[in-house]
CSV table of C-alpha atoms in Angstrom, one decimal:
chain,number,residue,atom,x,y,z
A,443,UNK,CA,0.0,0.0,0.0
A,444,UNK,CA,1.2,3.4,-0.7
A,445,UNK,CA,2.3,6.0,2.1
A,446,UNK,CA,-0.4,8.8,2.0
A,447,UNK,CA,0.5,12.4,1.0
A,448,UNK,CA,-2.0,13.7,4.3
A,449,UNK,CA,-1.0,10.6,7.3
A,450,UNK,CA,-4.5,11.9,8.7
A,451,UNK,CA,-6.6,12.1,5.7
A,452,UNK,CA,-10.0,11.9,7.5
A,453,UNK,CA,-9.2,14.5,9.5
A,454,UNK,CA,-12.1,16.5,8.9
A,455,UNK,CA,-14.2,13.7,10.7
A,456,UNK,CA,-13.3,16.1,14.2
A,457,UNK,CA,-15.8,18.1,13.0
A,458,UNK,CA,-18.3,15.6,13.8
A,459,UNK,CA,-17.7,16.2,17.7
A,460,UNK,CA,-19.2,19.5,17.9
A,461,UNK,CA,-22.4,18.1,16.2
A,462,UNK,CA,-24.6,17.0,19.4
A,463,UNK,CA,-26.4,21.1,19.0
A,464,UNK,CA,-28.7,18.4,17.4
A,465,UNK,CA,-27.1,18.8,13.5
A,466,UNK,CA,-27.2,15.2,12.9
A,467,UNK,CA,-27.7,15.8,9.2
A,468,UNK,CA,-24.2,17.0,9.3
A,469,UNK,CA,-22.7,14.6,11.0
A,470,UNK,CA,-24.3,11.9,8.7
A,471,UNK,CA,-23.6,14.1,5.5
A,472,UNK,CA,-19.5,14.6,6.5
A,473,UNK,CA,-19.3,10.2,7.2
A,474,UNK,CA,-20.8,9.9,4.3
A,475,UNK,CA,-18.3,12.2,2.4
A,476,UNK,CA,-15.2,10.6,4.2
A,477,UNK,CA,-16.4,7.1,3.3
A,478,UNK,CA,-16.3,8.5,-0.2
A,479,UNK,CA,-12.9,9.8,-0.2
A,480,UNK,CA,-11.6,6.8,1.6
A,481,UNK,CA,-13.1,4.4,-1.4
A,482,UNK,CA,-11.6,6.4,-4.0
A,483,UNK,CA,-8.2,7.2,-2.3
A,484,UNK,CA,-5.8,5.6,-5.2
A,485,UNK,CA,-4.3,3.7,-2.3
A,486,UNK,CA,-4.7,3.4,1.4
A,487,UNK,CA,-1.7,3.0,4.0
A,488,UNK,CA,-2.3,1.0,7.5
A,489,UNK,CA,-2.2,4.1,9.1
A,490,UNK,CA,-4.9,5.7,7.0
A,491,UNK,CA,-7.0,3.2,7.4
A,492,UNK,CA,-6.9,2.9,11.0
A,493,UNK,CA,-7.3,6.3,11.4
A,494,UNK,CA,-10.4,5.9,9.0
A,495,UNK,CA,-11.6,2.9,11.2
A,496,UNK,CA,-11.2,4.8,14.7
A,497,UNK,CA,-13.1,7.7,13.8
A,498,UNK,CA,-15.9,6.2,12.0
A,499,UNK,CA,-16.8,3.5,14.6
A,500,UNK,CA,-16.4,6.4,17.2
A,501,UNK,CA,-19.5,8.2,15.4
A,502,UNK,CA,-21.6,5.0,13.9
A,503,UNK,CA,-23.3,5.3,17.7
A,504,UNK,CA,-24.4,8.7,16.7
A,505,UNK,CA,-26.0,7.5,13.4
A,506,UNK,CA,-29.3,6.9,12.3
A,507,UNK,CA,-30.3,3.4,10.4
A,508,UNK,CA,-30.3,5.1,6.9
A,509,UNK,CA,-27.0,6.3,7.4
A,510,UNK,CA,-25.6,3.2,8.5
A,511,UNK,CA,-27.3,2.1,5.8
A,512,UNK,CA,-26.1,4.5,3.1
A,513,UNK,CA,-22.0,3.7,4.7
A,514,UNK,CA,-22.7,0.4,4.0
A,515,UNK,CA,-23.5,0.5,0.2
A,516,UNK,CA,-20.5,3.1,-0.3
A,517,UNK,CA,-17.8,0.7,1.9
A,518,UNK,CA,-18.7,-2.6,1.6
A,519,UNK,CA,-17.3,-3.2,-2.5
A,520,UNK,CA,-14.2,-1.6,-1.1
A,521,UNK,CA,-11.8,-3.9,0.0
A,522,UNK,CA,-9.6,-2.1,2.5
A,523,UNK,CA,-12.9,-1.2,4.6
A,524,UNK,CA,-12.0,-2.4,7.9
A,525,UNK,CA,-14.3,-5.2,8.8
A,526,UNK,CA,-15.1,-4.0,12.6
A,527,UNK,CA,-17.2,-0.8,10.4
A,528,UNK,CA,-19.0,-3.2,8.8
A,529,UNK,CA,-19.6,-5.9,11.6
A,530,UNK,CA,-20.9,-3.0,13.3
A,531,UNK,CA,-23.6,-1.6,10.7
A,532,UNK,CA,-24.6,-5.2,9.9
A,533,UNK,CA,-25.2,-5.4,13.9
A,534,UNK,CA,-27.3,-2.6,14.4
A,535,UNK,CA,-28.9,-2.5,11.1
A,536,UNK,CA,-30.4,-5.8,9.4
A,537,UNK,CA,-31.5,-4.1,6.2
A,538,UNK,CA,-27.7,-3.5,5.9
A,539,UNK,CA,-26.6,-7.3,6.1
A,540,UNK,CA,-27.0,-7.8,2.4
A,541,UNK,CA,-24.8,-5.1,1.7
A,542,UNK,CA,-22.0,-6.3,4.2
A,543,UNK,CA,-21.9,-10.0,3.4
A,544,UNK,CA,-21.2,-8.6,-0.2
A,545,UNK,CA,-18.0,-7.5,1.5
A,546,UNK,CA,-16.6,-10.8,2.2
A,547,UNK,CA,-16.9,-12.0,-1.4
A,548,UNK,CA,-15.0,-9.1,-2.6
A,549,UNK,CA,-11.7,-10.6,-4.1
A,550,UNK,CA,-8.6,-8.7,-1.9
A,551,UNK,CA,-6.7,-7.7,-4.4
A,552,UNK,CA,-3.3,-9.0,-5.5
A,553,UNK,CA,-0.5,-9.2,-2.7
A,554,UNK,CA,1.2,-8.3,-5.8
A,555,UNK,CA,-1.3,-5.2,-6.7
A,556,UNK,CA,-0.8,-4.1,-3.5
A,557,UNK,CA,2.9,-3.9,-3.5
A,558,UNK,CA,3.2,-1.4,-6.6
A,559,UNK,CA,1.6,1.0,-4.5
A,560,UNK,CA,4.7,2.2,-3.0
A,561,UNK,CA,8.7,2.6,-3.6
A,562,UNK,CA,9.5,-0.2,-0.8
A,563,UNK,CA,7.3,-2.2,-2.5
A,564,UNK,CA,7.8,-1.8,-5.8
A,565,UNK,CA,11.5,-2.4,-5.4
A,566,UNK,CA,10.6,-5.6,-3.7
A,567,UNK,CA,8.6,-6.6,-6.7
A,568,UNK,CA,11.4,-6.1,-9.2
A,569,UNK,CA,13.6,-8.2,-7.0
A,570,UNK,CA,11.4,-11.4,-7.0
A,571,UNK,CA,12.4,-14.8,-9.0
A,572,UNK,CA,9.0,-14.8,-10.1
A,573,UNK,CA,8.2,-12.0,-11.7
A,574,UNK,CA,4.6,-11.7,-12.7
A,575,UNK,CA,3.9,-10.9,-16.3
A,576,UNK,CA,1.3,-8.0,-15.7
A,577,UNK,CA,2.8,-6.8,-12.5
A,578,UNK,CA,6.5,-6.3,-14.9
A,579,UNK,CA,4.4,-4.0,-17.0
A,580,UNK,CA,3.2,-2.1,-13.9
A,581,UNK,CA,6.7,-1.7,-12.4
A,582,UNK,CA,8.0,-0.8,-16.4
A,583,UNK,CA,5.4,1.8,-17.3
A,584,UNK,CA,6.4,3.9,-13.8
A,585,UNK,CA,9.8,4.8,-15.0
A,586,UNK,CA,11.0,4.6,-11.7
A,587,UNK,CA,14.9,4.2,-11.0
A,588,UNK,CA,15.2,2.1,-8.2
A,589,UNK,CA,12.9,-0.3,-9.5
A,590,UNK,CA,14.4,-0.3,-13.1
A,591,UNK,CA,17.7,-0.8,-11.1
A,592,UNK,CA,16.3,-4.0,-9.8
A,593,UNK,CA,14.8,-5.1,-12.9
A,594,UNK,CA,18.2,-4.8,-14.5
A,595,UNK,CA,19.9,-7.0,-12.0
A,596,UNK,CA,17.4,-9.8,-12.1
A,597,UNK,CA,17.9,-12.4,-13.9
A,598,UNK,CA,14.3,-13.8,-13.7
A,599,UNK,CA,13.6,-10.6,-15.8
A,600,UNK,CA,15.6,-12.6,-19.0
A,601,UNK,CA,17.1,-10.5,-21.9
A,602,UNK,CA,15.0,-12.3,-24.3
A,603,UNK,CA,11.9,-10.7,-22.8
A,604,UNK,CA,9.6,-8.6,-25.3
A,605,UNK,CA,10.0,-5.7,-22.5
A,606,UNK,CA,13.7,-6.1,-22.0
A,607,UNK,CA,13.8,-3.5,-24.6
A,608,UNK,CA,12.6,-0.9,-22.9
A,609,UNK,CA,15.6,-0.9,-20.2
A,610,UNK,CA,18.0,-0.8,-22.9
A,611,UNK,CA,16.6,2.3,-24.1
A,612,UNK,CA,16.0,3.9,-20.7
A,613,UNK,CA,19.6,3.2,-20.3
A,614,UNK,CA,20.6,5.4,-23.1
A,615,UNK,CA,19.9,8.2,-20.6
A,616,UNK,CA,20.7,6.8,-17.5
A,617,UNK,CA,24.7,5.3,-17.8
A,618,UNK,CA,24.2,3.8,-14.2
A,619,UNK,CA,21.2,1.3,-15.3
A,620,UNK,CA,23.6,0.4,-18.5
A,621,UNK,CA,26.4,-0.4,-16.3
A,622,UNK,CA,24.1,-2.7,-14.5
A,623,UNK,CA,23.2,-4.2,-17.3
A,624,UNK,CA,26.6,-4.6,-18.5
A,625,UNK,CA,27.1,-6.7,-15.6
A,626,UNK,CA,24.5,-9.3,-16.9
A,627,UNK,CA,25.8,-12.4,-18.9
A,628,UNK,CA,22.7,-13.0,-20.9
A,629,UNK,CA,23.3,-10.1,-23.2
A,630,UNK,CA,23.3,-10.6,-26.8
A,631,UNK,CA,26.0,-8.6,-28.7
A,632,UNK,CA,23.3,-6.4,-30.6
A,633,UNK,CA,22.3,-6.0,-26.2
A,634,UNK,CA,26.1,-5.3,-25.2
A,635,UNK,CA,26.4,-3.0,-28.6
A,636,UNK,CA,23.6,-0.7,-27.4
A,637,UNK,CA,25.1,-0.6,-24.0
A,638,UNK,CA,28.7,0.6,-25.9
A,639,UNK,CA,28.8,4.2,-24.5
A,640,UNK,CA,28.4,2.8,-20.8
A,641,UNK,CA,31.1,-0.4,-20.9
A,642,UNK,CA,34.6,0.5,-19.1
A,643,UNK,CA,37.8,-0.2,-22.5
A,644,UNK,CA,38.2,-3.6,-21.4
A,645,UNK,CA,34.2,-4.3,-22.3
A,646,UNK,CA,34.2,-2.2,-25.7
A,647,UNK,CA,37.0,-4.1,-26.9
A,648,UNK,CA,35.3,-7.5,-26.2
A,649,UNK,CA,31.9,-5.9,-27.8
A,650,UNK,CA,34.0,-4.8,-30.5
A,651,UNK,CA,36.0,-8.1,-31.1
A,652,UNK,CA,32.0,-10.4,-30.8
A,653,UNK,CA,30.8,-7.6,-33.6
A,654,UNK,CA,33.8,-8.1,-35.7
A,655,UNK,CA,33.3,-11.9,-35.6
A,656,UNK,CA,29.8,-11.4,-36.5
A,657,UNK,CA,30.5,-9.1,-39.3
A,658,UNK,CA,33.1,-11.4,-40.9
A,659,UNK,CA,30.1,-13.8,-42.1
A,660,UNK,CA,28.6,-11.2,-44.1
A,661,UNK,CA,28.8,-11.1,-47.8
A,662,UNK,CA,28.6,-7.4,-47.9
A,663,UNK,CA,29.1,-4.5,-45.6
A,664,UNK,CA,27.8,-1.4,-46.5
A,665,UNK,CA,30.3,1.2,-46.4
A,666,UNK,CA,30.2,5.4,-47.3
A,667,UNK,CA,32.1,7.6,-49.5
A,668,UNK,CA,32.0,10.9,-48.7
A,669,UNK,CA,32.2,14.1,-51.2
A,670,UNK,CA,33.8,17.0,-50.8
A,671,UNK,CA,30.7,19.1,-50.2
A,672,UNK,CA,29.6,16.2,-47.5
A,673,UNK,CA,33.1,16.3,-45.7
A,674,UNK,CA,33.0,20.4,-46.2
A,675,UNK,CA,29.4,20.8,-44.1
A,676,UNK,CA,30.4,18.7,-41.3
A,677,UNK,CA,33.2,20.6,-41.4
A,678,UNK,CA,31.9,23.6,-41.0
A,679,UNK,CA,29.1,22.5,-39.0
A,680,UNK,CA,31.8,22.4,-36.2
A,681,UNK,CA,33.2,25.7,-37.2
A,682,UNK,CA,29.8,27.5,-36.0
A,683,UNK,CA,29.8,24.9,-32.9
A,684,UNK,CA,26.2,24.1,-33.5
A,685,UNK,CA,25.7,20.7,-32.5
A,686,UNK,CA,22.2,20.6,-33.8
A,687,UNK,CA,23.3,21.2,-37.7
A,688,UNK,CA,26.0,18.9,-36.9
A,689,UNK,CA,23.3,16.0,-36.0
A,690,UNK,CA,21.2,17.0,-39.0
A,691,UNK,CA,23.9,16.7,-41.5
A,692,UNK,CA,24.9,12.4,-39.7
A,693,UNK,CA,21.6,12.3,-39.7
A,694,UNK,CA,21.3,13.1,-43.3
A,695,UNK,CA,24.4,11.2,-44.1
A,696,UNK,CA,23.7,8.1,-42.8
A,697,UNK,CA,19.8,7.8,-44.0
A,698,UNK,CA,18.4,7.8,-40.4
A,699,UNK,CA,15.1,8.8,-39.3
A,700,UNK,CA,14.8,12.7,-38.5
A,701,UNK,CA,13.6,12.8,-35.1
A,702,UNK,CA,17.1,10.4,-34.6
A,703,UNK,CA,18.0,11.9,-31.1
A,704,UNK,CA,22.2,11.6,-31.6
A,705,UNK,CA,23.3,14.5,-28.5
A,706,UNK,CA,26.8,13.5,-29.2
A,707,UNK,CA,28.2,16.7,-26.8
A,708,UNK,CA,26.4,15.2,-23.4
A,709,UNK,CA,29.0,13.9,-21.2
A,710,UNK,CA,29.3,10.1,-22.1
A,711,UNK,CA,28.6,10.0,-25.4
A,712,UNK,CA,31.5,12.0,-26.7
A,713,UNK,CA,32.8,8.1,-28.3
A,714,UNK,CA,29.4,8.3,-30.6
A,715,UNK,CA,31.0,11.3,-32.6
A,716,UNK,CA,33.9,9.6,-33.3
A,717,UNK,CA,32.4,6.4,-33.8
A,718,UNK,CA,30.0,8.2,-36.6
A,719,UNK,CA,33.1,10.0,-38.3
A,720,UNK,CA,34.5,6.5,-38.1
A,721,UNK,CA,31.5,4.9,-39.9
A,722,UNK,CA,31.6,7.6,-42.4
A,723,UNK,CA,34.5,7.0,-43.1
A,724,UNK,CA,36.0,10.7,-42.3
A,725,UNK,CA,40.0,10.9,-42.1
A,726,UNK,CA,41.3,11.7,-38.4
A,727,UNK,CA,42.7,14.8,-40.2
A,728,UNK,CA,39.4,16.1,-41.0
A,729,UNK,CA,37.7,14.5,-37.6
A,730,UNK,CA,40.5,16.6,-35.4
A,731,UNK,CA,39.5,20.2,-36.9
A,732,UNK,CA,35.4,18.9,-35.9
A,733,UNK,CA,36.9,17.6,-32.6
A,734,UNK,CA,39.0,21.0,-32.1
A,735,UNK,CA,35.8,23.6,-33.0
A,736,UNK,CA,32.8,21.8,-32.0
A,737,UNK,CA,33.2,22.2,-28.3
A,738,UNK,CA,36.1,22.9,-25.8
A,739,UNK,CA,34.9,19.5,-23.8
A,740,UNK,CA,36.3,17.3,-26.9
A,741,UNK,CA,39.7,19.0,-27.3
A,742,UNK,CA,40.6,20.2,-24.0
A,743,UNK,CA,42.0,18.2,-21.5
A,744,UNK,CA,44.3,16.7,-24.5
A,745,UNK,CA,43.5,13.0,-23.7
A,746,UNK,CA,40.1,14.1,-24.5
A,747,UNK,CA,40.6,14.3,-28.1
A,748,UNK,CA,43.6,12.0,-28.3
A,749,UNK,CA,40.6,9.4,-26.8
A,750,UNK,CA,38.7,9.8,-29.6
A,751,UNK,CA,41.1,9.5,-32.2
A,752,UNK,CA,42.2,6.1,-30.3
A,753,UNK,CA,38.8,5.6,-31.1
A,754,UNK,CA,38.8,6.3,-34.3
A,755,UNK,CA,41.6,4.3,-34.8
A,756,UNK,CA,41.0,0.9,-33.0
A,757,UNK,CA,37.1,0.5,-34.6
A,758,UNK,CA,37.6,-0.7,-38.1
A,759,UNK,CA,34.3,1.2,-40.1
A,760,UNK,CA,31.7,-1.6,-40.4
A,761,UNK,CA,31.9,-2.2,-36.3
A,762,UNK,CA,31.6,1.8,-36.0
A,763,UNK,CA,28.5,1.0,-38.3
A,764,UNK,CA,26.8,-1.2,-36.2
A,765,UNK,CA,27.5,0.4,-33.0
A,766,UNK,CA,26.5,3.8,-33.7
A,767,UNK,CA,23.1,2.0,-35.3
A,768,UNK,CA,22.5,0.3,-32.0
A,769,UNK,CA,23.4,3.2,-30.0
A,770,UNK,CA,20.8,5.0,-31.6
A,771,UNK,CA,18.4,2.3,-32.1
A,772,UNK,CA,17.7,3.6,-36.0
A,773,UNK,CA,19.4,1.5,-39.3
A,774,UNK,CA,21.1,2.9,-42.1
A,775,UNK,CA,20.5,1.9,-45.9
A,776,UNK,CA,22.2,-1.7,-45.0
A,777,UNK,CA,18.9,-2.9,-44.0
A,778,UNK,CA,20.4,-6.4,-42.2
A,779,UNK,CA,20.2,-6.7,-38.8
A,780,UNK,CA,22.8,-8.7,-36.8
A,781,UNK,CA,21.6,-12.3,-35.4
């Protein structure tokens, strides 16, 4: 169950004690409000419900038989009514049984159900060796760190899962969940080449090495040529240091998607610059005067740039291909995906 934003959320029932100047209409109309609110509260901590529970039984005395009547239509479908409220209407009100003994074949939700209701919980959930189909979806569609964290490390939560996906992209803007990830050993290379930008040098040359392996079965890899007027714009795309024409003009290059989200100056993802001029097949001559305008973060310290020219150098083009494709989950003109 979720912790409640108010911990006294029928609070308002304290009004009730100043009700004995004979407004009993009041006093019924306020329960009657507060049972509301409590059966559509989203969720409903113990607290909240106790407090719910000692302030209503400490008024049902005080109520007239349509009232208990009318409390017991509103709470008995809901499940977290306490049953002491509804022992007590059913008591001292027979035309109300029906509507309590309707109470006990409600079906409680879902241990499970109850669980995503809060941050504890939901972190348990991810943990579990048995994750639940539909309660992976509910923990997914939240977006929540810790629990993504959790999903990441599980191996009950398999890489081959339709919704595995989803992490891998989340990761793209999260390094932290792709260095969990990296830490799995279920991951298949196209997996491990998404998660490039993240993996320490010792993992991008294994990642590397497995793509090269792969690559050598294929009868053709696609490769570019550049013109002058191509090489030129990049060019001077880094001259004006606008990142954004720079994108547009890969984008353009390589064939991908325009809405193709590259944000090669973001801390991390420096290596995807490189790894496109790489792809492009762009000499390191021409890459260094885009590394030195661009932005002061890729040429200054120098191991900055001299990193991505050992980049440059230690990818051979048709790996650069594939990783910057899986990086940014969009495919060129090659139209073959990797097995």
């Amino acid at each position: 169950m979720a912790s409640s934003a108010n911990p006294d959320p029928w609070s308002d029932l304290s009004n009730l004690a100043s009700s004995d100047s004979g407004n009993a209409d009041a006093r019924a109309a306020l329960l009657k409000v507060n049972a509301q609110m409590f059966v559509a509260a989203p969720a409903r901590d113990r607290e909240s419900i106790e407090t719910f529970e000692a302030l209503v039984l400490g008024f049902l005395p005080r109520t007239d038989v349509g009232t208990r009547r009318e409390l017991a239509r509103i709470l008995a479908p809901c499940p977290d009514t306490p049953a002491s409220i509804l022992d007590y209407i059913a008591r001292h009100s027979h035309d109300a049984r029906d509507a309590t003994r309707q109470h006990a074949k409600q079906p409680s939700p879902a241990p499970g159900r109850r669980l995503l209701a809060t941050s504890a919980g939901r972190l348990h959930l991810a943990s579990q060796s048995d994750l639940d189909p539909d309660i992976l979806q509910d923990l997914l569609v939240l977006g929540e760190d810790a629990a993504e964290d959790a999903l990441a490390a599980n191996p009950a939560f398999p890489s081959t899962h339709p919704a595995f996906g989803k992490l891998l992209r989340r990761a793209h803007h999260r390094p932290g969940l792709g260095r969990i990830l990296l830490d799995r050993t279920d991951l298949a290379v196209t997996d491990e080449a998404a998660l490039y930008l993240m993996a320490n040098a010792e993992r991008r040359r294994s990642i590397r090495e497995r793509l090269g392996t792969l690559l050598a079965h294929r009868r053709v890899n696609l490769s570019f040529t550049l013109s002058e007027p191509d090489i030129g714009g990049l060019v001077a795309a880094g001259l004006t240091g606008d990142p954004g024409q720079l994108e547009s003009r890969l984008t353009a290059l390589f064939g991908f998607p325009a809405a193709t989200e590259w944000r090669v100056l973001e801390i991390g993802r420096h290596r995807l610059l490189a790894l496109a001029l790489t792809a492009l097949g762009m000499t390191r001559k021409d890459a260094i005067r885009i590394f030195l305008t661009l932005h002061p973060a890729l040429s200054y310290p120098l191991s900055a740039i001299r990193g991505l020219l050992r980049e440059m150098r230690d990818v051979p083009p048709p790996v650069a291909l594939v990783l910057v494709e899986s990086i940014l989950g969009a495919k060129t003109l090659s139209g073959e995906a990797l097995a």
